[in-house]
Amino acid sequence: MNLIRLGLVLAVAATLAACSFQNRNEREAERITRAVVDNNLKPVENDIAEGVAITRVKVAEWSDELNSQGKLLSLKETKLDCPVGWHCFDVRFEKHHYLERMRFDENGKVVNWNFHMAQQPAQ
């Protein structure tokens, strides 16, 4: 009986882990996006390469812009129009879609991250 329960618990855990569907790059981009939305890079400061200077004023400006877009709904990596060496993401908020780009150094630290509002499809 205990083996059956253990098997069920492990199956449920594996299913839940598989449901995240985010790769490493997506998880990192989402962590940074959420930190910017929260106007606090402290949770991701160890993920950013040394020497990358991001001012509090810049974070506040980014935070204001992204917060005005409503709730973050999804973030998915895309190869479409993504330059070599970059990781690009389709980011969906309640009000608008954004394109986000991120680059890593040889140690896996973020050396560049930026975003801009995606053009809305013609109606």
mmCIF file of N, CA and C in Angstrom:
data_model
loop_
_atom_site.group_PDB
_atom_site.id
_atom_site.type_symbol
_atom_site.label_atom_id
_atom_site.label_comp_id
_atom_site.label_asym_id
_atom_site.label_seq_id
_atom_site.Cartn_x
_atom_site.Cartn_y
_atom_site.Cartn_z
ATOM 1 N N MET A 1 0.826 -1.195 0.000
ATOM 2 C CA MET A 1 0.000 0.000 0.000
ATOM 3 C C MET A 1 0.872 1.261 0.000
ATOM 4 N N ASN A 2 1.922 1.268 0.849
ATOM 5 C CA ASN A 2 2.807 2.429 0.912
ATOM 6 C C ASN A 2 3.560 2.638 -0.402
ATOM 7 N N LEU A 3 3.904 1.540 -1.081
ATOM 8 C CA LEU A 3 4.595 1.660 -2.367
ATOM 9 C C LEU A 3 3.679 2.277 -3.420
ATOM 10 N N ILE A 4 2.412 1.936 -3.354
ATOM 11 C CA ILE A 4 1.455 2.517 -4.300
ATOM 12 C C ILE A 4 1.333 4.016 -4.059
ATOM 13 N N ARG A 5 1.223 4.398 -2.800
ATOM 14 C CA ARG A 5 1.133 5.831 -2.467
ATOM 15 C C ARG A 5 2.385 6.574 -2.912
ATOM 16 N N LEU A 6 3.538 5.977 -2.627
ATOM 17 C CA LEU A 6 4.797 6.596 -3.032
ATOM 18 C C LEU A 6 4.846 6.757 -4.550
ATOM 19 N N GLY A 7 4.413 5.726 -5.263
ATOM 20 C CA GLY A 7 4.383 5.791 -6.722
ATOM 21 C C GLY A 7 3.465 6.891 -7.220
ATOM 22 N N LEU A 8 2.303 7.023 -6.598
ATOM 23 C CA LEU A 8 1.362 8.076 -6.979
ATOM 24 C C LEU A 8 1.930 9.461 -6.698
ATOM 25 N N VAL A 9 2.555 9.623 -5.537
ATOM 26 C CA VAL A 9 3.156 10.912 -5.182
ATOM 27 C C VAL A 9 4.250 11.278 -6.179
ATOM 28 N N LEU A 10 5.097 10.315 -6.523
ATOM 29 C CA LEU A 10 6.168 10.574 -7.488
ATOM 30 C C LEU A 10 5.609 10.900 -8.874
ATOM 31 N N ALA A 11 4.549 10.208 -9.265
ATOM 32 C CA ALA A 11 3.935 10.477 -10.567
ATOM 33 C C ALA A 11 3.336 11.878 -10.613
ATOM 34 N N VAL A 12 2.670 12.276 -9.536
ATOM 35 C CA VAL A 12 2.090 13.619 -9.471
ATOM 36 C C VAL A 12 3.194 14.672 -9.498
ATOM 37 N N ALA A 13 4.268 14.450 -8.736
ATOM 38 C CA ALA A 13 5.382 15.404 -8.703
ATOM 39 C C ALA A 13 6.022 15.539 -10.084
ATOM 40 N N ALA A 14 6.211 14.423 -10.765
ATOM 41 C CA ALA A 14 6.804 14.464 -12.103
ATOM 42 C C ALA A 14 5.893 15.195 -13.084
ATOM 43 N N THR A 15 4.599 14.959 -12.963
ATOM 44 C CA THR A 15 3.636 15.632 -13.837
ATOM 45 C C THR A 15 3.655 17.134 -13.603
ATOM 46 N N LEU A 16 3.663 17.547 -12.342
ATOM 47 C CA LEU A 16 3.683 18.975 -12.028
ATOM 48 C C LEU A 16 4.968 19.632 -12.513
ATOM 49 N N ALA A 17 6.088 18.943 -12.357
ATOM 50 C CA ALA A 17 7.365 19.491 -12.823
ATOM 51 C C ALA A 17 7.362 19.642 -14.340
ATOM 52 N N ALA A 18 6.765 18.700 -15.028
ATOM 53 C CA ALA A 18 6.717 18.758 -16.488
ATOM 54 C C ALA A 18 5.769 19.839 -16.983
ATOM 55 N N CYS A 19 4.834 20.240 -16.154
ATOM 56 C CA CYS A 19 3.838 21.229 -16.573
ATOM 57 C C CYS A 19 4.396 22.642 -16.656
ATOM 58 N N SER A 20 5.565 22.897 -16.090
ATOM 59 C CA SER A 20 6.095 24.255 -16.135
ATOM 60 C C SER A 20 6.451 24.645 -17.569
ATOM 61 N N PHE A 21 6.923 23.696 -18.367
ATOM 62 C CA PHE A 21 7.229 23.893 -19.778
ATOM 63 C C PHE A 21 8.187 25.042 -20.045
ATOM 64 N N GLN A 22 8.894 25.531 -19.063
ATOM 65 C CA GLN A 22 9.838 26.622 -19.296
ATOM 66 C C GLN A 22 11.256 26.083 -19.300
ATOM 67 N N ASN A 23 12.033 26.507 -20.295
ATOM 68 C CA ASN A 23 13.436 26.133 -20.293
ATOM 69 C C ASN A 23 14.209 27.085 -19.375
ATOM 70 N N ARG A 24 15.497 26.829 -19.215
ATOM 71 C CA ARG A 24 16.337 27.630 -18.311
ATOM 72 C C ARG A 24 16.305 29.115 -18.681
ATOM 73 N N ASN A 25 16.400 29.405 -19.969
ATOM 74 C CA ASN A 25 16.413 30.800 -20.419
ATOM 75 C C ASN A 25 15.093 31.496 -20.118
ATOM 76 N N GLU A 26 13.992 30.792 -20.319
ATOM 77 C CA GLU A 26 12.677 31.367 -20.021
ATOM 78 C C GLU A 26 12.523 31.638 -18.530
ATOM 79 N N ARG A 27 12.997 30.706 -17.714
ATOM 80 C CA ARG A 27 12.909 30.914 -16.258
ATOM 81 C C ARG A 27 13.721 32.137 -15.840
ATOM 82 N N GLU A 28 14.925 32.278 -16.406
ATOM 83 C CA GLU A 28 15.774 33.429 -16.069
ATOM 84 C C GLU A 28 15.136 34.734 -16.542
ATOM 85 N N ALA A 29 14.642 34.753 -17.770
ATOM 86 C CA ALA A 29 14.001 35.964 -18.295
ATOM 87 C C ALA A 29 12.771 36.325 -17.470
ATOM 88 N N GLU A 30 12.000 35.332 -17.068
ATOM 89 C CA GLU A 30 10.811 35.625 -16.262
ATOM 90 C C GLU A 30 11.201 36.148 -14.881
ATOM 91 N N ARG A 31 12.259 35.582 -14.296
ATOM 92 C CA ARG A 31 12.724 36.085 -12.989
ATOM 93 C C ARG A 31 13.128 37.556 -13.094
ATOM 94 N N ILE A 32 13.857 37.901 -14.144
ATOM 95 C CA ILE A 32 14.285 39.291 -14.319
ATOM 96 C C ILE A 32 13.081 40.189 -14.585
ATOM 97 N N THR A 33 12.179 39.738 -15.438
ATOM 98 C CA THR A 33 10.982 40.536 -15.741
ATOM 99 C C THR A 33 10.176 40.795 -14.477
ATOM 100 N N ARG A 34 9.965 39.763 -13.676
ATOM 101 C CA ARG A 34 9.196 39.933 -12.431
ATOM 102 C C ARG A 34 9.930 40.861 -11.455
ATOM 103 N N ALA A 35 11.265 40.752 -11.408
ATOM 104 C CA ALA A 35 12.043 41.638 -10.538
ATOM 105 C C ALA A 35 11.892 43.092 -10.984
ATOM 106 N N VAL A 36 11.914 43.317 -12.287
ATOM 107 C CA VAL A 36 11.735 44.676 -12.805
ATOM 108 C C VAL A 36 10.328 45.172 -12.497
ATOM 109 N N VAL A 37 9.323 44.343 -12.729
ATOM 110 C CA VAL A 37 7.939 44.726 -12.419
ATOM 111 C C VAL A 37 7.825 45.106 -10.943
ATOM 112 N N ASP A 38 8.513 44.351 -10.081
ATOM 113 C CA ASP A 38 8.491 44.621 -8.637
ATOM 114 C C ASP A 38 9.399 45.781 -8.238
ATOM 115 N N ASN A 39 10.125 46.357 -9.226
ATOM 116 C CA ASN A 39 11.037 47.475 -8.980
ATOM 117 C C ASN A 39 12.117 47.107 -7.958
ATOM 118 N N ASN A 40 12.634 45.872 -8.076
ATOM 119 C CA ASN A 40 13.619 45.383 -7.115
ATOM 120 C C ASN A 40 14.460 44.292 -7.777
ATOM 121 N N LEU A 41 15.685 44.628 -8.171
ATOM 122 C CA LEU A 41 16.564 43.648 -8.808
ATOM 123 C C LEU A 41 17.324 42.783 -7.808
ATOM 124 N N LYS A 42 17.139 43.014 -6.527
ATOM 125 C CA LYS A 42 17.859 42.251 -5.498
ATOM 126 C C LYS A 42 17.729 40.732 -5.697
ATOM 127 N N PRO A 43 16.532 40.200 -5.989
ATOM 128 C CA PRO A 43 16.415 38.743 -6.146
ATOM 129 C C PRO A 43 17.224 38.167 -7.313
ATOM 130 N N VAL A 44 17.596 38.991 -8.281
ATOM 131 C CA VAL A 44 18.328 38.485 -9.450
ATOM 132 C C VAL A 44 19.728 39.082 -9.578
ATOM 133 N N GLU A 45 20.183 39.824 -8.582
ATOM 134 C CA GLU A 45 21.474 40.506 -8.711
ATOM 135 C C GLU A 45 22.631 39.537 -8.922
ATOM 136 N N ASN A 46 22.552 38.320 -8.380
ATOM 137 C CA ASN A 46 23.626 37.346 -8.579
ATOM 138 C C ASN A 46 23.581 36.698 -9.958
ATOM 139 N N ASP A 47 22.507 36.917 -10.696
ATOM 140 C CA ASP A 47 22.376 36.383 -12.051
ATOM 141 C C ASP A 47 22.945 37.346 -13.092
ATOM 142 N N ILE A 48 23.252 38.558 -12.678
ATOM 143 C CA ILE A 48 23.741 39.597 -13.586
ATOM 144 C C ILE A 48 25.260 39.692 -13.459
ATOM 145 N N ALA A 49 25.945 39.742 -14.593
ATOM 146 C CA ALA A 49 27.411 39.769 -14.608
ATOM 147 C C ALA A 49 27.947 41.001 -13.890
ATOM 148 N N GLU A 50 29.120 40.834 -13.285
ATOM 149 C CA GLU A 50 29.795 41.971 -12.647
ATOM 150 C C GLU A 50 30.085 43.031 -13.698
ATOM 151 N N GLY A 51 29.987 44.277 -13.290
ATOM 152 C CA GLY A 51 30.286 45.370 -14.198
ATOM 153 C C GLY A 51 29.091 45.877 -14.984
ATOM 154 N N VAL A 52 27.982 45.145 -14.941
ATOM 155 C CA VAL A 52 26.769 45.614 -15.618
ATOM 156 C C VAL A 52 26.079 46.583 -14.668
ATOM 157 N N ALA A 53 26.053 47.838 -15.051
ATOM 158 C CA ALA A 53 25.492 48.878 -14.183
ATOM 159 C C ALA A 53 24.065 49.204 -14.611
ATOM 160 N N ILE A 54 23.139 48.975 -13.700
ATOM 161 C CA ILE A 54 21.735 49.323 -13.940
ATOM 162 C C ILE A 54 21.318 50.230 -12.790
ATOM 163 N N THR A 55 20.987 51.458 -13.112
ATOM 164 C CA THR A 55 20.651 52.418 -12.057
ATOM 165 C C THR A 55 19.249 52.163 -11.506
ATOM 166 N N ARG A 56 19.034 52.600 -10.275
ATOM 167 C CA ARG A 56 17.705 52.491 -9.656
ATOM 168 C C ARG A 56 16.676 53.284 -10.454
ATOM 169 N N VAL A 57 17.104 54.413 -11.011
ATOM 170 C CA VAL A 57 16.194 55.230 -11.818
ATOM 171 C C VAL A 57 15.736 54.443 -13.042
ATOM 172 N N LYS A 58 16.664 53.759 -13.710
ATOM 173 C CA LYS A 58 16.324 52.968 -14.894
ATOM 174 C C LYS A 58 15.359 51.844 -14.520
ATOM 175 N N VAL A 59 15.625 51.152 -13.421
ATOM 176 C CA VAL A 59 14.727 50.070 -12.978
ATOM 177 C C VAL A 59 13.340 50.629 -12.683
ATOM 178 N N ALA A 60 13.278 51.788 -12.048
ATOM 179 C CA ALA A 60 11.982 52.412 -11.737
ATOM 180 C C ALA A 60 11.228 52.773 -13.017
ATOM 181 N N GLU A 61 11.941 53.289 -14.017
ATOM 182 C CA GLU A 61 11.302 53.619 -15.301
ATOM 183 C C GLU A 61 10.759 52.361 -15.974
ATOM 184 N N TRP A 62 11.585 51.312 -16.002
ATOM 185 C CA TRP A 62 11.142 50.043 -16.585
ATOM 186 C C TRP A 62 9.928 49.506 -15.832
ATOM 187 N N SER A 63 9.996 49.565 -14.511
ATOM 188 C CA SER A 63 8.908 49.061 -13.673
ATOM 189 C C SER A 63 7.606 49.800 -13.962
ATOM 190 N N ASP A 64 7.685 51.119 -14.060
ATOM 191 C CA ASP A 64 6.488 51.913 -14.371
ATOM 192 C C ASP A 64 5.884 51.489 -15.707
ATOM 193 N N GLU A 65 6.740 51.324 -16.712
ATOM 194 C CA GLU A 65 6.238 50.936 -18.035
ATOM 195 C C GLU A 65 5.572 49.565 -17.998
ATOM 196 N N LEU A 66 6.249 48.582 -17.409
ATOM 197 C CA LEU A 66 5.694 47.227 -17.412
ATOM 198 C C LEU A 66 4.468 47.107 -16.517
ATOM 199 N N ASN A 67 4.461 47.798 -15.393
ATOM 200 C CA ASN A 67 3.283 47.753 -14.521
ATOM 201 C C ASN A 67 2.058 48.354 -15.194
ATOM 202 N N SER A 68 2.260 49.306 -16.079
ATOM 203 C CA SER A 68 1.119 49.916 -16.773
ATOM 204 C C SER A 68 0.491 48.952 -17.787
ATOM 205 N N GLN A 69 1.146 47.824 -18.034
ATOM 206 C CA GLN A 69 0.638 46.850 -19.005
ATOM 207 C C GLN A 69 -0.254 45.778 -18.379
ATOM 208 N N GLY A 70 -0.454 45.856 -17.078
ATOM 209 C CA GLY A 70 -1.286 44.854 -16.412
ATOM 210 C C GLY A 70 -0.472 43.634 -16.016
ATOM 211 N N LYS A 71 -1.165 42.580 -15.718
ATOM 212 C CA LYS A 71 -0.549 41.345 -15.222
ATOM 213 C C LYS A 71 0.297 40.668 -16.304
ATOM 214 N N LEU A 72 1.450 40.123 -15.880
ATOM 215 C CA LEU A 72 2.282 39.312 -16.763
ATOM 216 C C LEU A 72 1.567 37.978 -16.969
ATOM 217 N N LEU A 73 1.249 37.660 -18.221
ATOM 218 C CA LEU A 73 0.493 36.440 -18.523
ATOM 219 C C LEU A 73 1.382 35.282 -18.944
ATOM 220 N N SER A 74 2.398 35.562 -19.769
ATOM 221 C CA SER A 74 3.268 34.478 -20.229
ATOM 222 C C SER A 74 4.567 35.039 -20.789
ATOM 223 N N LEU A 75 5.559 34.165 -20.841
ATOM 224 C CA LEU A 75 6.856 34.503 -21.415
ATOM 225 C C LEU A 75 7.363 33.242 -22.099
ATOM 226 N N LYS A 76 7.640 33.318 -23.395
ATOM 227 C CA LYS A 76 8.055 32.149 -24.164
ATOM 228 C C LYS A 76 9.211 32.515 -25.074
ATOM 229 N N GLU A 77 10.257 31.685 -25.082
ATOM 230 C CA GLU A 77 11.406 31.937 -25.956
ATOM 231 C C GLU A 77 11.002 31.751 -27.414
ATOM 232 N N THR A 78 11.550 32.606 -28.266
ATOM 233 C CA THR A 78 11.270 32.534 -29.699
ATOM 234 C C THR A 78 12.569 32.723 -30.474
ATOM 235 N N LYS A 79 12.681 32.073 -31.602
ATOM 236 C CA LYS A 79 13.852 32.233 -32.482
ATOM 237 C C LYS A 79 13.574 33.251 -33.588
ATOM 238 N N LEU A 80 12.332 33.651 -33.753
ATOM 239 C CA LEU A 80 11.921 34.553 -34.823
ATOM 240 C C LEU A 80 12.634 35.905 -34.709
ATOM 241 N N ASP A 81 13.390 36.268 -35.742
ATOM 242 C CA ASP A 81 14.112 37.547 -35.796
ATOM 243 C C ASP A 81 15.048 37.760 -34.608
ATOM 244 N N CYS A 82 15.595 36.680 -34.080
ATOM 245 C CA CYS A 82 16.490 36.776 -32.920
ATOM 246 C C CYS A 82 17.945 36.730 -33.401
ATOM 247 N N PRO A 83 18.721 37.782 -33.125
ATOM 248 C CA PRO A 83 20.122 37.808 -33.565
ATOM 249 C C PRO A 83 20.945 36.689 -32.918
ATOM 250 N N VAL A 84 21.968 36.257 -33.608
ATOM 251 C CA VAL A 84 22.869 35.229 -33.092
ATOM 252 C C VAL A 84 23.472 35.703 -31.772
ATOM 253 N N GLY A 85 23.529 34.826 -30.795
ATOM 254 C CA GLY A 85 24.105 35.151 -29.493
ATOM 255 C C GLY A 85 23.105 35.699 -28.489
ATOM 256 N N TRP A 86 21.902 35.952 -28.931
ATOM 257 C CA TRP A 86 20.851 36.474 -28.060
ATOM 258 C C TRP A 86 19.795 35.411 -27.819
ATOM 259 N N HIS A 87 19.052 35.574 -26.742
ATOM 260 C CA HIS A 87 17.858 34.777 -26.472
ATOM 261 C C HIS A 87 16.699 35.766 -26.486
ATOM 262 N N CYS A 88 15.694 35.469 -27.287
ATOM 263 C CA CYS A 88 14.562 36.382 -27.468
ATOM 264 C C CYS A 88 13.284 35.741 -26.933
ATOM 265 N N PHE A 89 12.400 36.590 -26.434
ATOM 266 C CA PHE A 89 11.192 36.103 -25.769
ATOM 267 C C PHE A 89 9.979 36.918 -26.180
ATOM 268 N N ASP A 90 8.871 36.216 -26.345
ATOM 269 C CA ASP A 90 7.571 36.843 -26.558
ATOM 270 C C ASP A 90 6.941 36.950 -25.174
ATOM 271 N N VAL A 91 6.731 38.173 -24.713
ATOM 272 C CA VAL A 91 6.208 38.409 -23.365
ATOM 273 C C VAL A 91 4.812 39.006 -23.494
ATOM 274 N N ARG A 92 3.859 38.375 -22.854
ATOM 275 C CA ARG A 92 2.466 38.820 -22.954
ATOM 276 C C ARG A 92 1.977 39.355 -21.612
ATOM 277 N N PHE A 93 1.542 40.596 -21.666
ATOM 278 C CA PHE A 93 0.884 41.229 -20.526
ATOM 279 C C PHE A 93 -0.594 41.373 -20.884
ATOM 280 N N GLU A 94 -1.409 41.764 -19.933
ATOM 281 C CA GLU A 94 -2.840 41.925 -20.193
ATOM 282 C C GLU A 94 -3.120 42.931 -21.310
ATOM 283 N N LYS A 95 -2.372 44.020 -21.345
ATOM 284 C CA LYS A 95 -2.680 45.090 -22.296
ATOM 285 C C LYS A 95 -1.869 45.045 -23.586
ATOM 286 N N HIS A 96 -0.632 44.579 -23.536
ATOM 287 C CA HIS A 96 0.232 44.575 -24.720
ATOM 288 C C HIS A 96 1.180 43.391 -24.690
ATOM 289 N N HIS A 97 1.738 43.123 -25.862
ATOM 290 C CA HIS A 97 2.793 42.123 -25.987
ATOM 291 C C HIS A 97 4.122 42.867 -26.066
ATOM 292 N N TYR A 98 5.149 42.250 -25.518
ATOM 293 C CA TYR A 98 6.492 42.817 -25.562
ATOM 294 C C TYR A 98 7.450 41.798 -26.151
ATOM 295 N N LEU A 99 8.557 42.287 -26.677
ATOM 296 C CA LEU A 99 9.671 41.452 -27.087
ATOM 297 C C LEU A 99 10.811 41.751 -26.129
ATOM 298 N N GLU A 100 11.407 40.695 -25.636
ATOM 299 C CA GLU A 100 12.492 40.825 -24.666
ATOM 300 C C GLU A 100 13.705 40.103 -25.237
ATOM 301 N N ARG A 101 14.896 40.656 -24.989
ATOM 302 C CA ARG A 101 16.137 40.031 -25.443
ATOM 303 C C ARG A 101 17.112 39.943 -24.279
ATOM 304 N N MET A 102 17.906 38.859 -24.276
ATOM 305 C CA MET A 102 18.852 38.642 -23.185
ATOM 306 C C MET A 102 20.090 37.937 -23.746
ATOM 307 N N ARG A 103 21.265 38.332 -23.222
ATOM 308 C CA ARG A 103 22.534 37.685 -23.578
ATOM 309 C C ARG A 103 23.244 37.250 -22.312
ATOM 310 N N PHE A 104 23.959 36.127 -22.416
ATOM 311 C CA PHE A 104 24.740 35.600 -21.301
ATOM 312 C C PHE A 104 26.227 35.683 -21.615
ATOM 313 N N ASP A 105 27.053 35.766 -20.555
ATOM 314 C CA ASP A 105 28.494 35.660 -20.750
ATOM 315 C C ASP A 105 28.888 34.188 -20.682
ATOM 316 N N GLU A 106 30.196 33.920 -20.733
ATOM 317 C CA GLU A 106 30.687 32.537 -20.732
ATOM 318 C C GLU A 106 30.420 31.815 -19.411
ATOM 319 N N ASN A 107 30.083 32.560 -18.363
ATOM 320 C CA ASN A 107 29.784 31.964 -17.057
ATOM 321 C C ASN A 107 28.281 31.818 -16.811
ATOM 322 N N GLY A 108 27.485 32.136 -17.818
ATOM 323 C CA GLY A 108 26.040 32.020 -17.672
ATOM 324 C C GLY A 108 25.388 33.198 -16.969
ATOM 325 N N LYS A 109 26.137 34.284 -16.800
ATOM 326 C CA LYS A 109 25.586 35.491 -16.175
ATOM 327 C C LYS A 109 25.006 36.408 -17.257
ATOM 328 N N VAL A 110 23.953 37.114 -16.921
ATOM 329 C CA VAL A 110 23.298 38.019 -17.864
ATOM 330 C C VAL A 110 24.167 39.263 -18.053
ATOM 331 N N VAL A 111 24.505 39.560 -19.314
ATOM 332 C CA VAL A 111 25.303 40.754 -19.618
ATOM 333 C C VAL A 111 24.475 41.826 -20.323
ATOM 334 N N ASN A 112 23.319 41.441 -20.839
ATOM 335 C CA ASN A 112 22.450 42.410 -21.486
ATOM 336 C C ASN A 112 21.024 41.887 -21.452
ATOM 337 N N TRP A 113 20.091 42.778 -21.153
ATOM 338 C CA TRP A 113 18.662 42.450 -21.118
ATOM 339 C C TRP A 113 17.919 43.706 -21.518
ATOM 340 N N ASN A 114 17.017 43.584 -22.462
ATOM 341 C CA ASN A 114 16.223 44.744 -22.851
ATOM 342 C C ASN A 114 14.870 44.292 -23.368
ATOM 343 N N PHE A 115 13.975 45.235 -23.514
ATOM 344 C CA PHE A 115 12.630 44.913 -23.981
ATOM 345 C C PHE A 115 12.062 46.096 -24.747
ATOM 346 N N HIS A 116 11.071 45.810 -25.558
ATOM 347 C CA HIS A 116 10.298 46.870 -26.206
ATOM 348 C C HIS A 116 8.917 46.320 -26.550
ATOM 349 N N MET A 117 7.973 47.229 -26.647
ATOM 350 C CA MET A 117 6.607 46.833 -26.964
ATOM 351 C C MET A 117 6.563 46.297 -28.393
ATOM 352 N N ALA A 118 5.908 45.164 -28.563
ATOM 353 C CA ALA A 118 5.761 44.575 -29.893
ATOM 354 C C ALA A 118 4.726 45.359 -30.685
ATOM 355 N N GLN A 119 4.919 45.405 -31.976
ATOM 356 C CA GLN A 119 3.916 46.045 -32.824
ATOM 357 C C GLN A 119 2.657 45.193 -32.795
ATOM 358 N N GLN A 120 1.538 45.855 -32.682
ATOM 359 C CA GLN A 120 0.265 45.144 -32.658
ATOM 360 C C GLN A 120 -0.105 44.732 -34.081
ATOM 361 N N PRO A 121 -0.632 43.520 -34.228
ATOM 362 C CA PRO A 121 -1.035 43.084 -35.568
ATOM 363 C C PRO A 121 -2.129 43.984 -36.149
ATOM 364 N N ALA A 122 -2.117 44.157 -37.457
ATOM 365 C CA ALA A 122 -3.141 44.978 -38.120
ATOM 366 C C ALA A 122 -4.510 44.330 -37.952
ATOM 367 N N GLN A 123 -5.523 45.153 -37.765
ATOM 368 C CA GLN A 123 -6.866 44.608 -37.535
ATOM 369 C C GLN A 123 -7.725 44.762 -38.754
#
